CSV table of C-alpha atoms in Angstrom, one decimal:
chain,number,residue,atom,x,y,z
X,225,MET,CA,-2.4,-2.9,-2.7
X,226,LEU,CA,-3.5,-2.5,0.7
X,227,GLY,CA,-4.9,0.2,2.0
X,228,ASP,CA,-4.9,2.5,-1.1
X,229,GLY,CA,-7.2,5.4,0.1
X,230,ASP,CA,-8.5,6.2,-3.3
X,231,PHE,CA,-6.9,3.8,-5.2
X,232,SER,CA,-5.5,6.8,-7.4
X,233,PHE,CA,-2.3,4.8,-7.3
X,234,SER,CA,-3.2,1.6,-8.1
X,235,LYS,CA,-4.8,2.9,-11.1
X,236,ALA,CA,-1.0,4.5,-11.9
X,237,LEU,CA,0.2,2.1,-11.2
X,238,LEU,CA,-1.5,-0.4,-13.3
X,239,LEU,CA,-1.7,2.2,-16.4
X,240,GLY,CA,1.8,2.0,-15.8
X,241,LEU,CA,2.5,-1.7,-16.3
X,242,SER,CA,0.1,-1.8,-18.8
X,243,SER,CA,2.6,-2.1,-21.1
X,244,PHE,CA,4.6,-4.6,-20.2
X,245,PRO,CA,4.3,-8.2,-22.4
X,246,ASP,CA,3.4,-9.6,-18.7
X,247,TYR,CA,0.8,-7.7,-17.5
X,248,SER,CA,-1.9,-9.9,-18.6
X,249,ALA,CA,-0.4,-12.6,-16.6
X,250,CYS,CA,-0.5,-11.0,-13.3
X,251,LEU,CA,-3.1,-10.9,-10.9
X,252,PHE,CA,-3.7,-7.7,-8.9
X,253,VAL,CA,-5.4,-7.6,-5.6
X,254,LEU,CA,-6.5,-3.9,-5.0
X,255,THR,CA,-7.6,-3.5,-0.8
X,256,SER,CA,-9.2,-0.9,1.0
X,257,PHE,CA,-9.4,-0.5,4.5
X,258,ASP,CA,-13.4,1.1,4.1
X,259,SER,CA,-16.5,-0.3,3.1
X,260,GLU,CA,-16.8,0.4,-0.7
X,261,ALA,CA,-19.6,3.3,0.5
X,262,GLU,CA,-17.2,4.6,2.3
X,263,LEU,CA,-14.8,5.2,0.0
X,264,VAL,CA,-17.4,6.7,-2.9
X,265,GLU,CA,-18.6,8.6,-0.2
X,266,LYS,CA,-14.8,10.0,1.3
X,267,TYR,CA,-13.6,9.8,-2.8
X,268,PRO,CA,-15.8,10.3,-5.5
X,269,GLU,CA,-13.4,10.3,-7.7
X,270,THR,CA,-13.0,6.6,-6.7
X,271,ARG,CA,-15.6,5.7,-8.6
X,272,GLY,CA,-14.5,5.2,-12.0
X,273,PHE,CA,-11.8,3.6,-11.2
X,274,LEU,CA,-13.4,1.1,-9.3
X,275,LYS,CA,-15.4,1.1,-12.7
X,276,SER,CA,-12.6,0.1,-14.7
X,277,PHE,CA,-10.7,-2.0,-12.0
X,278,SER,CA,-14.3,-4.3,-13.0
X,279,LYS,CA,-13.5,-4.7,-16.0
X,280,GLN,CA,-9.8,-6.4,-16.5
X,281,SER,CA,-9.7,-9.4,-15.4
X,282,ASN,CA,-6.2,-9.8,-13.7
X,283,VAL,CA,-8.2,-7.0,-11.4
X,284,ILE,CA,-9.8,-8.1,-7.7
X,285,VAL,CA,-11.2,-5.1,-5.6
X,286,ARG,CA,-11.6,-5.7,-1.5
X,287,HIS,CA,-12.8,-3.9,0.9
X,288,GLY,CA,-12.7,-3.4,4.3
X,289,ILE,CA,-9.5,-4.4,4.3
X,290,ASP,CA,-7.3,-4.3,8.0
X,291,ALA,CA,-3.4,-5.0,6.7
X,292,THR,CA,-3.1,-5.2,11.3
X,293,LYS,CA,-4.8,-8.7,11.2
X,294,SER,CA,-4.6,-11.8,9.0
X,295,LEU,CA,-4.4,-11.8,5.6
X,296,ASP,CA,-4.7,-14.8,4.5
X,297,HIS,CA,-8.4,-14.9,3.9
X,298,LEU,CA,-7.1,-12.3,0.5
X,299,LEU,CA,-5.0,-15.9,-0.7
X,300,GLN,CA,-8.1,-17.3,-0.3
X,301,ASP,CA,-9.7,-15.0,-3.4
X,302,VAL,CA,-7.0,-16.1,-6.0
X,303,THR,CA,-5.3,-18.8,-7.2
X,304,VAL,CA,-2.0,-18.4,-5.8
X,305,GLU,CA,-0.2,-20.0,-3.2
X,306,PHE,CA,1.4,-16.7,-1.3
X,307,PHE,CA,1.7,-13.1,-3.5
X,308,THR,CA,5.2,-12.0,-4.7
X,309,ASP,CA,5.3,-8.9,-3.8
X,310,ILE,CA,2.5,-6.1,-1.0
X,311,ILE,CA,3.0,-3.0,-1.4
X,312,PHE,CA,1.8,0.1,1.6
X,313,ASN,CA,1.8,3.5,0.5
X,314,PHE,CA,2.1,6.4,3.4
X,315,PRO,CA,-0.4,4.4,5.8
X,316,HIS,CA,-1.8,6.2,8.5
X,317,LEU,CA,-4.3,5.9,11.5
X,318,ALA,CA,-6.1,9.0,11.1
X,319,VAL,CA,-3.4,10.5,14.5
X,320,GLU,CA,-0.5,11.8,15.0
X,321,ASN,CA,0.9,9.1,17.5
X,322,ALA,CA,3.9,7.9,16.4
X,323,LYS,CA,4.3,4.2,18.9
X,324,LEU,CA,0.9,3.2,17.0
X,325,HIS,CA,2.0,4.3,13.7
X,326,SER,CA,5.3,2.2,14.8
X,327,CYS,CA,2.3,-0.6,15.9
X,328,LEU,CA,1.1,-0.4,12.9
X,329,LEU,CA,4.6,-1.0,10.7
X,330,GLY,CA,4.8,-4.0,12.9
X,331,HIS,CA,1.8,-6.0,12.3
X,332,VAL,CA,1.4,-4.9,8.7
X,333,VAL,CA,5.7,-6.5,7.8
X,334,TYR,CA,4.5,-9.5,10.4
X,335,ARG,CA,1.4,-10.0,8.7
X,336,SER,CA,2.4,-10.4,5.7
X,337,LYS,CA,6.0,-12.0,6.0
X,338,GLN,CA,2.8,-14.6,6.2
X,339,VAL,CA,1.5,-14.4,2.6
X,340,LEU,CA,4.1,-13.9,1.3
X,341,HIS,CA,6.8,-15.5,-1.1
X,342,SER,CA,10.1,-16.6,0.1
X,343,ASP,CA,11.4,-14.3,-1.8
X,344,GLY,CA,8.1,-11.8,-2.1
X,345,THR,CA,8.8,-8.2,-1.4
X,346,LEU,CA,7.0,-5.9,0.7
X,347,TYR,CA,7.2,-2.3,-0.4
X,348,ILE,CA,5.7,0.3,2.8
X,349,SER,CA,5.9,3.9,1.3
X,350,LEU,CA,6.3,6.9,4.2
X,351,ALA,CA,7.0,10.6,4.1
X,352,GLU,CA,9.7,12.7,5.4
X,353,ALA,CA,11.1,11.2,8.8
X,354,GLN,CA,8.4,9.0,9.5
X,355,ALA,CA,10.7,5.9,9.6
X,356,GLU,CA,12.8,7.2,11.6
X,357,ARG,CA,9.9,8.2,14.3
X,358,TRP,CA,8.2,5.4,13.6
X,359,ARG,CA,10.8,3.3,14.9
X,360,LEU,CA,10.4,1.2,11.0
X,361,HIS,CA,14.0,-0.7,10.9
X,362,ASP,CA,13.2,-2.1,14.1
X,363,MET,CA,9.9,-4.0,13.3
X,364,VAL,CA,11.0,-4.7,10.5
X,365,GLU,CA,14.2,-6.3,12.7
X,366,LEU,CA,11.7,-7.3,15.5
X,367,ASN,CA,9.3,-9.5,12.5
X,368,SER,CA,13.4,-11.5,11.7
X,369,CYS,CA,13.4,-9.1,8.4
X,370,ARG,CA,15.5,-7.3,6.7
X,371,ILE,CA,15.1,-3.8,4.4
X,372,HIS,CA,16.2,-4.8,0.9
X,373,GLU,CA,17.2,-1.4,-0.8
X,374,GLN,CA,15.9,2.2,0.3
X,375,LEU,CA,14.3,3.7,-3.5
X,376,LYS,CA,13.2,8.0,-3.9
X,377,PHE,CA,9.5,7.7,-3.6
X,378,ASP,CA,8.5,10.5,-6.1
X,379,VAL,CA,5.4,11.1,-6.4
X,380,TYR,CA,5.0,13.7,-9.2
X,381,HIS,CA,7.2,12.8,-11.8
X,382,ASP,CA,7.2,9.1,-12.0
X,383,TRP,CA,3.0,8.3,-11.9
X,384,GLY,CA,2.2,10.6,-14.6
X,385,GLY,CA,0.3,13.0,-12.5
X,386,LEU,CA,-2.4,10.2,-12.0
X,387,TYR,CA,-1.8,9.5,-7.9
X,388,ASN,CA,-3.8,11.5,-6.0
X,389,ILE,CA,-1.3,13.0,-3.1
X,390,LYS,CA,-4.5,15.0,-1.5
X,391,ARG,CA,-5.2,11.7,0.8
X,392,HIS,CA,-5.1,13.0,3.9
X,393,HIS,CA,-7.4,11.1,5.7
X,394,ASN,CA,-9.9,15.2,6.7
X,395,ALA,CA,-9.2,16.1,2.8
X,396,GLN,CA,-5.5,18.6,3.9
X,397,SER,CA,-2.5,18.2,1.1
X,398,PHE,CA,-0.1,16.6,2.1
X,399,VAL,CA,2.0,17.4,-0.8
X,400,LYS,CA,4.7,18.7,1.8
X,401,ARG,CA,5.0,16.4,3.0
X,402,VAL,CA,5.7,13.7,0.3
X,403,GLY,CA,8.3,15.9,-1.4
X,404,ALA,CA,11.2,13.8,0.6
X,405,CYS,CA,9.9,10.6,0.8
X,406,ALA,CA,10.8,6.9,0.1
X,407,CYS,CA,9.9,3.9,-0.6
X,408,TYR,CA,11.6,0.5,1.7
X,409,CYS,CA,11.8,-2.6,0.3
X,410,ILE,CA,11.3,-5.1,2.9
X,411,LYS,CA,12.1,-8.8,2.5
X,412,ARG,CA,12.9,-11.9,4.8
């Protein structure tokens, strides 16, 4: 999980997957761009999420991870050669600049491709028309990948109300923008 803001999605995902028979055999690496101190200051509820993650032997949390830089060091923390899945929901640079966000997506696809299993999947969720404005399809193609599938991402129903959709960088709600969002499944 790359850059999960307040870790509410990670919490919801782990809770949803915990009933699966192979759950304990899976390893989850959860990351944030912010340091732990910055994260807890921005999102006080994160403290509880981090505490619950620390009690799970199959969960590793790393802070200060820049998804545009090499992700190889994340593999050093685990006993796998590659990741099978990488999730990056609603990436944002705290500025409204389509060109910068296009570059962000291009770098994330490139860096993820380096640490994904050959049959692995990168999931990027975007709100409204961000995929078009930020040229997701072009960035995927530039990295010799393809969008395998586009799924509806329903933050209201699919995550049991656990995913905090008030995650805008300035703490403003972005509820109106996530009503029509999608998850893009990217493969080599």
